[in-house]
C-alpha cells in the first residue's frame, strides 16, 4: 500500500505535466504531425527495447529497477525545467523527455506488475486491477484541470518542478520496503549462477510462442492500438479545431475519460468481472469502440455528446485493461512475468508507430474527426471477433508455472 500510494502521488504530478506539455505543443505548433510525432517518440523505447528490458527485469532486483527508472525520469524532467527556465527550449527537447519517460516505463511497468503478482493473492488480482483503473481514472480527472490551473499560475519550468517533487514520493519508499523476488530456477539453484541473458531471452520467446491464447491476445491488442493511439494524440486538435474549445474544454474531455475509468474501475473492483476474465475484456472492447465512435459522430455544436462518448469509452477502458492484466499475473509463471509482459507490451505497441505515421498526415489533410469514427467502428469489430476465437477464450486455461517451479502460496510470500 505504501508503494502504491507513493506511485499514485507521483503519477498526479506526471499527469499534470503531460497535459501541460501536450497543450503547449498544440498551442505552439497547431500541427497534427507534431503531436503524432511526439506520441511516436514516446512509443519507440517500448517497441524496440521492451523485450530486452523484460529480461533485465527478471534478472535484476525489481525494487531497484523501479527506483532507477523513477529516478532517471525525475532527472530528465529536471533538465527540461532548466531548458524552459533559460528560454532555450526546442521541440526536440520535449521529444527527448518523452523518450526518457518511455524508456523508464519500459522497466518500471513490468517490474511493478510482476511484483504485484507476488504481493497480492491471486483471487484478488482482478479487484486490485480495478483499483488501479480507478487510479488511472482519477489521474484523468485531477491531472487535466490541475495541468490547466498550473498553466495559468506557473511557467512551464515551475510545472515541471512539481513533477520532480511528487516523484520523490515514489522513489523514497523503495529505499526502505522490500519487494518479493521470484524463486530461482532449478538450474540456478544447482549451479549457483544466473542463466545467461540470451538464454533467458529465448526462454521468454519460446514461452509465449507455445501459448496460442496469448498470441491471439497480442494480435487483437496490436489492431486496437493501431487505430486508438492516434485518437489520444489527436484529441487536442479535435477539441480546438472541430469543437472550437480551449484548454478547459480539453481538460473536461480528459476528465470525463477519467470519470468513466473510475466508474468502470469501481464496478470491476466490486464485481470482479465474468468468471472468464477474457469475456469482460471483450465486452469492454466493444463498449470502448462505441464510445470513441460517439466522439467522432458528435456534431460541432453538441460538444456535450462527445463528452458522453468520452465517459463511455473511459468506463470501458477499465473493463478491457483490468482483466487482461490479471490474466497475465495469474497465468504466467512468476519468474517469466517480466519477460512476458514486456514482450506483450512491445508487440502490442509495434503497430502504434504505423498508426501515428498514417494518422498525422491524414488528419492534416482531411481533419481529425474521420479517424475517430473509423477507430471506433474498428474497435467494435475487433472486440466482437474475439468471441469467435477459441484459443483466446481459453487463454486462462493455457500455460502455467513449470512443473519444477511451483507457484508461491499466500503464506509463503514475504510481507516486508
Short mmCIF file of C-alpha atoms in Angstrom, two decimals:
data_model
loop_
_atom_site.label_atom_id
_atom_site.label_comp_id
_atom_site.label_asym_id
_atom_site.label_seq_id
_atom_site.Cartn_x
_atom_site.Cartn_y
_atom_site.Cartn_z
CA UNK A 1 0.00 0.00 0.00
CA UNK A 2 2.87 2.37 0.79
CA UNK A 3 4.50 1.71 -2.57
CA UNK A 4 1.16 2.06 -4.36
CA UNK A 5 0.39 5.35 -2.57
CA UNK A 6 3.78 6.83 -3.46
CA UNK A 7 3.35 5.85 -7.07
CA UNK A 8 -0.13 7.40 -7.07
CA UNK A 9 1.16 10.76 -5.82
CA UNK A 10 3.95 10.73 -8.37
CA UNK A 11 1.50 9.98 -11.17
CA UNK A 12 -0.58 13.03 -10.23
CA UNK A 13 2.41 15.27 -10.96
CA UNK A 14 3.20 13.38 -14.15
CA UNK A 15 -0.39 13.70 -15.37
CA UNK A 16 -0.36 17.47 -14.88
CA UNK A 17 2.97 17.78 -16.70
CA UNK A 18 1.78 15.56 -19.55
CA UNK A 19 -1.30 17.73 -20.03
CA UNK A 20 0.78 20.91 -19.94
CA UNK A 21 3.32 19.65 -22.46
CA UNK A 22 0.69 18.38 -24.90
CA UNK A 23 -1.24 21.66 -24.73
CA UNK A 24 2.00 23.65 -25.10
CA UNK A 25 2.81 21.69 -28.29
CA UNK A 26 -0.76 22.23 -29.53
CA UNK A 27 -0.64 25.99 -28.99
CA UNK A 28 2.93 26.44 -30.26
CA UNK A 29 2.60 24.37 -33.46
CA UNK A 30 -1.08 23.55 -34.17
CA UNK A 31 0.21 20.55 -36.12
CA UNK A 32 -1.28 17.07 -36.01
CA UNK A 33 2.01 15.75 -37.35
CA UNK A 34 3.93 17.28 -34.42
CA UNK A 35 1.53 15.74 -31.89
CA UNK A 36 1.65 12.37 -33.65
CA UNK A 37 5.45 12.51 -33.75
CA UNK A 38 5.58 13.24 -30.02
CA UNK A 39 3.48 10.15 -29.34
CA UNK A 40 5.60 8.17 -31.79
CA UNK A 41 8.80 9.09 -29.96
CA UNK A 42 7.22 8.05 -26.68
CA UNK A 43 6.49 4.57 -28.05
CA UNK A 44 9.87 3.79 -29.61
CA UNK A 45 11.62 2.53 -26.44
CA UNK A 46 8.79 0.18 -25.53
CA UNK A 47 8.59 -1.23 -29.04
CA UNK A 48 12.31 -1.68 -29.68
CA UNK A 49 13.75 -2.13 -26.20
CA UNK A 50 10.83 -3.66 -24.27
CA UNK A 51 11.78 -7.35 -24.78
CA UNK A 52 15.38 -6.65 -23.76
CA UNK A 53 14.24 -4.68 -20.71
CA UNK A 54 11.92 -7.52 -19.69
CA UNK A 55 14.82 -9.96 -19.41
CA UNK A 56 16.67 -7.49 -17.19
CA UNK A 57 13.58 -7.03 -15.01
CA UNK A 58 13.59 -10.79 -14.37
CA UNK A 59 17.34 -10.78 -13.69
CA UNK A 60 17.63 -7.66 -11.53
CA UNK A 61 16.11 -6.68 -8.21
CA UNK A 62 12.66 -5.42 -9.11
CA UNK A 63 12.76 -2.87 -6.30
CA UNK A 64 15.98 -1.26 -7.57
CA UNK A 65 14.74 -1.45 -11.16
CA UNK A 66 11.73 0.68 -10.20
CA UNK A 67 13.94 3.02 -8.15
CA UNK A 68 16.37 3.69 -11.00
CA UNK A 69 13.59 4.05 -13.59
CA UNK A 70 11.71 6.62 -11.49
CA UNK A 71 14.93 8.44 -10.62
CA UNK A 72 16.03 8.67 -14.25
CA UNK A 73 12.69 10.15 -15.29
CA UNK A 74 12.87 12.73 -12.49
CA UNK A 75 16.37 13.82 -13.56
CA UNK A 76 15.29 14.19 -17.20
CA UNK A 77 12.29 16.29 -16.12
CA UNK A 78 14.56 18.49 -14.01
CA UNK A 79 16.80 19.08 -17.03
CA UNK A 80 13.80 20.07 -19.18
CA UNK A 81 12.72 22.53 -16.47
CA UNK A 82 16.16 24.13 -16.71
CA UNK A 83 15.80 24.49 -20.50
CA UNK A 84 12.43 26.23 -20.09
CA UNK A 85 13.90 28.48 -17.38
CA UNK A 86 16.78 29.56 -19.66
CA UNK A 87 14.34 30.01 -22.58
CA UNK A 88 16.40 27.64 -24.72
CA UNK A 89 13.65 25.04 -25.13
CA UNK A 90 13.08 23.45 -28.52
CA UNK A 91 10.58 20.89 -29.77
CA UNK A 92 13.19 18.14 -29.89
CA UNK A 93 13.96 18.66 -26.19
CA UNK A 94 10.40 17.64 -25.38
CA UNK A 95 10.78 14.64 -27.67
CA UNK A 96 13.86 13.59 -25.68
CA UNK A 97 11.98 13.85 -22.38
CA UNK A 98 9.13 11.73 -23.76
CA UNK A 99 11.70 9.17 -24.94
CA UNK A 100 13.29 9.01 -21.48
CA UNK A 101 9.88 8.70 -19.80
CA UNK A 102 9.00 5.83 -22.11
CA UNK A 103 12.36 4.14 -21.50
CA UNK A 104 11.83 4.36 -17.75
CA UNK A 105 8.33 3.00 -18.18
CA UNK A 106 9.66 0.03 -20.17
CA UNK A 107 11.48 -1.06 -17.00
CA UNK A 108 9.15 0.26 -14.31
CA UNK A 109 5.83 -1.08 -15.67
CA UNK A 110 6.80 -4.78 -15.96
CA UNK A 111 8.69 -4.63 -12.64
CA UNK A 112 5.65 -3.19 -10.82
CA UNK A 113 3.18 -5.59 -12.42
CA UNK A 114 5.39 -8.63 -11.81
CA UNK A 115 5.92 -7.59 -8.18
CA UNK A 116 2.19 -7.15 -7.63
CA UNK A 117 1.53 -10.79 -8.53
CA UNK A 118 3.84 -11.85 -5.67
CA UNK A 119 2.35 -9.41 -3.15
CA UNK A 120 -1.39 -9.91 -3.75
CA UNK A 121 -3.36 -13.20 -3.50
CA UNK A 122 -4.41 -14.37 -6.96
CA UNK A 123 -8.13 -14.32 -6.17
CA UNK A 124 -7.92 -10.56 -5.57
CA UNK A 125 -5.78 -9.56 -8.56
CA UNK A 126 -8.74 -8.59 -10.77
CA UNK A 127 -10.11 -6.38 -7.99
CA UNK A 128 -6.69 -4.81 -7.45
CA UNK A 129 -6.53 -4.06 -11.16
CA UNK A 130 -9.96 -2.47 -10.81
CA UNK A 131 -8.47 -0.20 -8.12
CA UNK A 132 -5.55 0.57 -10.45
CA UNK A 133 -8.03 1.52 -13.16
CA UNK A 134 -9.74 3.82 -10.66
CA UNK A 135 -6.36 5.42 -10.04
CA UNK A 136 -5.84 5.96 -13.76
CA UNK A 137 -9.30 7.45 -14.00
CA UNK A 138 -8.61 9.71 -11.04
CA UNK A 139 -5.48 10.93 -12.78
CA UNK A 140 -7.61 11.81 -15.79
CA UNK A 141 -9.90 13.86 -13.58
CA UNK A 142 -7.23 15.53 -11.46
CA UNK A 143 -4.41 15.77 -14.00
CA UNK A 144 -6.17 17.76 -16.72
CA UNK A 145 -7.73 20.52 -14.56
CA UNK A 146 -4.58 20.65 -12.43
CA UNK A 147 -2.49 20.99 -15.59
CA UNK A 148 -4.72 23.79 -16.88
CA UNK A 149 -4.60 25.52 -13.47
CA UNK A 150 -0.82 25.25 -13.31
CA UNK A 151 -0.54 26.61 -16.86
CA UNK A 152 -2.40 29.73 -15.71
CA UNK A 153 -0.42 30.10 -12.48
CA UNK A 154 3.12 28.90 -13.23
CA UNK A 155 5.67 28.96 -16.03
CA UNK A 156 6.48 25.60 -17.60
CA UNK A 157 9.63 25.19 -15.51
CA UNK A 158 7.51 25.53 -12.36
CA UNK A 159 5.09 22.85 -13.56
CA UNK A 160 7.98 20.50 -14.33
CA UNK A 161 9.41 21.15 -10.86
CA UNK A 162 6.11 19.98 -9.34
CA UNK A 163 6.54 16.68 -11.18
CA UNK A 164 10.06 16.26 -9.76
CA UNK A 165 8.83 16.85 -6.20
CA UNK A 166 5.96 14.37 -6.48
CA UNK A 167 8.36 11.80 -7.97
CA UNK A 168 10.16 11.69 -4.62
CA UNK A 169 7.06 10.11 -3.07
CA UNK A 170 7.52 7.15 -5.45
CA UNK A 171 11.30 6.94 -5.13
CA UNK A 172 11.91 7.24 -1.37
CA UNK A 173 9.68 4.33 -0.19
CA UNK A 174 11.61 1.95 -2.44
CA UNK A 175 14.70 2.61 -0.32
CA UNK A 176 13.05 1.06 2.74
CA UNK A 177 10.46 -1.51 1.62
CA UNK A 178 11.43 -4.99 0.41
CA UNK A 179 9.82 -6.23 -2.80
CA UNK A 180 9.46 -10.02 -3.29
CA UNK A 181 11.58 -11.75 -5.92
CA UNK A 182 10.52 -14.95 -7.74
CA UNK A 183 12.17 -18.21 -6.76
CA UNK A 184 15.35 -19.11 -8.58
CA UNK A 185 15.17 -21.74 -11.30
CA UNK A 186 16.37 -25.30 -10.64
CA UNK A 187 19.35 -24.64 -12.90
CA UNK A 188 20.35 -21.52 -10.98
CA UNK A 189 19.95 -23.32 -7.64
CA UNK A 190 22.13 -26.18 -8.88
CA UNK A 191 24.92 -24.13 -10.46
CA UNK A 192 24.74 -21.09 -8.20
CA UNK A 193 24.94 -18.87 -11.30
CA UNK A 194 22.37 -16.85 -13.22
CA UNK A 195 21.09 -18.21 -16.51
CA UNK A 196 22.82 -16.34 -19.38
CA UNK A 197 20.97 -13.27 -20.64
CA UNK A 198 20.35 -14.54 -24.18
CA UNK A 199 19.19 -17.92 -22.87
CA UNK A 200 16.58 -16.15 -20.76
CA UNK A 201 15.57 -14.10 -23.79
CA UNK A 202 15.00 -17.28 -25.83
CA UNK A 203 13.11 -18.88 -22.96
CA UNK A 204 10.73 -15.93 -22.80
CA UNK A 205 10.08 -16.02 -26.57
CA UNK A 206 9.51 -19.78 -26.51
CA UNK A 207 7.17 -19.46 -23.53
CA UNK A 208 4.92 -17.02 -25.39
CA UNK A 209 5.17 -18.76 -28.76
CA UNK A 210 3.85 -22.01 -27.24
CA UNK A 211 0.76 -20.22 -25.87
CA UNK A 212 -1.80 -19.63 -28.67
CA UNK A 213 -4.16 -17.68 -26.43
CA UNK A 214 -1.52 -15.07 -25.58
CA UNK A 215 -0.56 -14.79 -29.25
CA UNK A 216 -4.17 -14.03 -30.18
CA UNK A 217 -4.43 -11.55 -27.31
CA UNK A 218 -1.38 -9.73 -28.67
CA UNK A 219 -2.83 -9.71 -32.19
CA UNK A 220 -6.06 -8.07 -31.04
CA UNK A 221 -4.11 -5.57 -28.95
CA UNK A 222 -1.99 -4.67 -31.99
CA UNK A 223 -5.08 -4.00 -34.10
CA UNK A 224 -6.73 -1.85 -31.42
CA UNK A 225 -3.54 0.09 -30.71
CA UNK A 226 -3.14 0.82 -34.41
CA UNK A 227 -6.42 2.74 -34.52
CA UNK A 228 -6.81 4.07 -30.95
CA UNK A 229 -3.38 5.54 -30.17
CA UNK A 230 -3.80 8.29 -32.81
CA UNK A 231 -7.16 9.09 -31.19
CA UNK A 232 -5.36 10.02 -27.98
CA UNK A 233 -2.78 12.11 -29.84
CA UNK A 234 -5.35 13.93 -31.99
CA UNK A 235 -7.86 14.69 -29.23
CA UNK A 236 -6.46 18.20 -28.52
CA UNK A 237 -6.91 19.16 -32.17
CA UNK A 238 -10.43 17.74 -32.28
CA UNK A 239 -11.35 19.91 -29.29
CA UNK A 240 -9.68 23.08 -30.59
CA UNK A 241 -10.31 22.87 -34.35
CA UNK A 242 -13.61 20.99 -34.66
CA UNK A 243 -15.44 21.91 -31.44
CA UNK A 244 -13.76 25.34 -31.10
CA UNK A 245 -12.76 24.70 -27.50
CA UNK A 246 -9.77 25.70 -25.41
CA UNK A 247 -7.63 24.25 -22.62
CA UNK A 248 -10.59 23.93 -20.25
CA UNK A 249 -12.71 22.07 -22.82
CA UNK A 250 -9.77 19.76 -23.49
CA UNK A 251 -9.42 19.28 -19.75
CA UNK A 252 -13.15 18.50 -19.45
CA UNK A 253 -12.83 15.87 -22.17
CA UNK A 254 -9.89 14.21 -20.45
CA UNK A 255 -11.67 14.45 -17.11
CA UNK A 256 -14.72 12.65 -18.50
CA UNK A 257 -12.48 9.84 -19.66
CA UNK A 258 -11.14 9.79 -16.11
CA UNK A 259 -14.59 9.76 -14.52
CA UNK A 260 -15.52 6.87 -16.79
CA UNK A 261 -12.40 4.92 -15.83
CA UNK A 262 -13.18 5.46 -12.13
CA UNK A 263 -16.75 4.25 -12.59
CA UNK A 264 -15.55 1.25 -14.59
CA UNK A 265 -12.86 0.53 -12.00
CA UNK A 266 -15.40 0.73 -9.17
CA UNK A 267 -17.68 -1.71 -10.95
CA UNK A 268 -14.79 -4.05 -11.74
CA UNK A 269 -13.39 -3.82 -8.21
CA UNK A 270 -16.77 -4.66 -6.64
CA UNK A 271 -17.95 -7.16 -9.24
CA UNK A 272 -14.71 -8.84 -10.26
CA UNK A 273 -15.91 -9.39 -13.82
CA UNK A 274 -17.19 -12.54 -15.50
CA UNK A 275 -15.82 -15.89 -14.36
CA UNK A 276 -13.84 -15.95 -17.61
CA UNK A 277 -11.95 -12.71 -17.36
CA UNK A 278 -11.44 -12.51 -21.13
CA UNK A 279 -15.22 -12.13 -21.57
CA UNK A 280 -15.09 -8.95 -19.51
CA UNK A 281 -12.29 -7.57 -21.67
CA UNK A 282 -14.03 -8.34 -24.96
CA UNK A 283 -17.32 -6.79 -23.84
CA UNK A 284 -15.36 -3.77 -22.69
CA UNK A 285 -13.63 -3.53 -26.06
CA UNK A 286 -16.97 -3.37 -27.86
CA UNK A 287 -18.15 -0.65 -25.48
CA UNK A 288 -14.90 1.27 -25.95
CA UNK A 289 -15.45 1.30 -29.69
CA UNK A 290 -19.00 2.63 -29.22
CA UNK A 291 -17.70 5.47 -27.03
CA UNK A 292 -14.97 6.52 -29.49
CA UNK A 293 -17.44 6.42 -32.39
CA UNK A 294 -19.79 8.69 -30.46
CA UNK A 295 -17.00 11.27 -30.06
CA UNK A 296 -16.39 11.30 -33.81
CA UNK A 297 -20.07 11.40 -34.75
CA UNK A 298 -20.98 14.27 -32.40
CA UNK A 299 -21.89 17.47 -34.32
CA UNK A 300 -19.67 20.50 -33.75
CA UNK A 301 -22.41 22.27 -31.76
CA UNK A 302 -23.00 19.27 -29.47
CA UNK A 303 -19.74 19.07 -27.55
CA UNK A 304 -21.61 17.52 -24.62
CA UNK A 305 -22.33 14.46 -26.78
CA UNK A 306 -18.62 13.96 -27.34
CA UNK A 307 -18.12 14.28 -23.57
CA UNK A 308 -20.66 11.48 -23.07
CA UNK A 309 -18.70 9.40 -25.58
CA UNK A 310 -15.55 10.06 -23.55
CA UNK A 311 -17.29 8.85 -20.39
CA UNK A 312 -18.50 5.66 -22.09
CA UNK A 313 -15.07 4.98 -23.59
CA UNK A 314 -13.34 5.61 -20.27
CA UNK A 315 -15.59 3.25 -18.34
CA UNK A 316 -14.90 0.53 -20.88
CA UNK A 317 -11.12 1.06 -20.75
CA UNK A 318 -11.19 -0.21 -17.16
CA UNK A 319 -13.12 -3.28 -18.27
CA UNK A 320 -10.61 -4.02 -21.04
CA UNK A 321 -7.33 -3.48 -19.22
CA UNK A 322 -8.02 -4.75 -15.71
CA UNK A 323 -8.93 -8.36 -16.55
CA UNK A 324 -6.12 -8.70 -19.10
CA UNK A 325 -3.51 -7.65 -16.55
CA UNK A 326 -5.00 -10.04 -14.00
CA UNK A 327 -4.89 -12.89 -16.53
CA UNK A 328 -1.18 -12.31 -17.12
CA UNK A 329 -0.39 -12.04 -13.41
CA UNK A 330 -2.26 -15.24 -12.60
CA UNK A 331 -1.40 -17.47 -15.56
CA UNK A 332 2.23 -16.53 -16.26
CA UNK A 333 4.93 -18.11 -14.06
CA UNK A 334 6.39 -15.52 -11.64
CA UNK A 335 9.95 -15.80 -12.96
CA UNK A 336 8.68 -15.23 -16.53
CA UNK A 337 6.45 -12.24 -15.90
CA UNK A 338 8.99 -9.51 -16.62
CA UNK A 339 9.84 -11.02 -19.99
CA UNK A 340 6.33 -11.97 -21.00
CA UNK A 341 4.74 -8.65 -20.00
CA UNK A 342 7.48 -6.63 -21.73
CA UNK A 343 7.20 -8.73 -24.88
CA UNK A 344 3.43 -8.35 -24.97
CA UNK A 345 3.63 -4.59 -24.48
CA UNK A 346 6.31 -4.31 -27.17
CA UNK A 347 4.43 -6.34 -29.76
CA UNK A 348 1.10 -4.74 -28.88
CA UNK A 349 2.56 -1.28 -29.42
CA UNK A 350 4.56 -2.25 -32.51
CA UNK A 351 1.62 -1.20 -34.70
CA UNK A 352 1.25 2.11 -32.88
CA UNK A 353 4.02 3.96 -34.79
CA UNK A 354 2.39 2.93 -38.06
CA UNK A 355 -0.94 4.28 -36.89
CA UNK A 356 0.63 7.57 -35.81
CA UNK A 357 2.60 7.97 -39.03
CA UNK A 358 -0.57 7.37 -41.03
CA UNK A 359 -2.97 9.36 -38.86
CA UNK A 360 -0.91 12.56 -38.58
CA UNK A 361 -0.71 13.41 -42.30
CA UNK A 362 -4.26 12.16 -42.96
CA UNK A 363 -5.64 14.35 -40.17
CA UNK A 364 -3.76 17.38 -41.51
CA UNK A 365 -5.28 16.68 -44.93
CA UNK A 366 -8.86 15.63 -44.11
CA UNK A 367 -9.38 16.66 -40.47
CA UNK A 368 -9.21 14.59 -37.30
CA UNK A 369 -12.90 13.67 -37.00
CA UNK A 370 -12.98 10.82 -39.57
CA UNK A 371 -10.22 8.96 -37.73
CA UNK A 372 -12.33 8.86 -34.55
CA UNK A 373 -15.25 7.29 -36.43
CA UNK A 374 -13.11 4.69 -38.20
CA UNK A 375 -11.22 3.85 -35.00
CA UNK A 376 -14.45 3.34 -33.04
CA UNK A 377 -16.02 1.04 -35.61
CA UNK A 378 -12.80 -0.97 -35.98
CA UNK A 379 -12.56 -1.45 -32.20
CA UNK A 380 -16.13 -2.77 -32.05
CA UNK A 381 -15.35 -5.29 -34.82
CA UNK A 382 -12.14 -6.44 -33.12
CA UNK A 383 -13.98 -6.99 -29.83
CA UNK A 384 -16.75 -8.99 -31.47
CA UNK A 385 -14.27 -11.12 -33.41
CA UNK A 386 -12.62 -12.17 -30.15
CA UNK A 387 -15.71 -14.20 -29.21
CA UNK A 388 -15.10 -16.36 -32.30
CA UNK A 389 -11.52 -17.38 -31.40
CA UNK A 390 -11.39 -20.48 -29.12
CA UNK A 391 -7.70 -20.06 -28.27
CA UNK A 392 -8.38 -16.58 -26.97
CA UNK A 393 -11.45 -17.60 -24.99
CA UNK A 394 -9.38 -20.31 -23.28
CA UNK A 395 -6.30 -18.16 -22.63
CA UNK A 396 -6.66 -18.55 -18.86
CA UNK A 397 -6.54 -22.33 -19.19
CA UNK A 398 -3.26 -22.37 -21.12
CA UNK A 399 0.26 -22.17 -19.74
CA UNK A 400 1.06 -22.29 -16.04
CA UNK A 401 4.21 -22.42 -13.96
CA UNK A 402 6.60 -25.23 -15.00
CA UNK A 403 6.39 -28.44 -13.01
CA UNK A 404 9.69 -27.84 -11.25
CA UNK A 405 8.74 -24.27 -10.42
CA UNK A 406 5.63 -24.40 -8.18
CA UNK A 407 3.85 -21.11 -7.69
CA UNK A 408 4.19 -19.42 -4.29
CA UNK A 409 1.22 -19.72 -2.00
CA UNK A 410 -0.02 -16.76 0.01
CA UNK A 411 1.59 -17.92 3.27
CA UNK A 412 4.99 -18.18 1.55
CA UNK A 413 5.08 -14.58 0.43
CA UNK A 414 7.37 -12.19 2.33
CA UNK A 415 5.46 -9.34 3.99
CA UNK A 416 8.33 -6.85 4.29
#
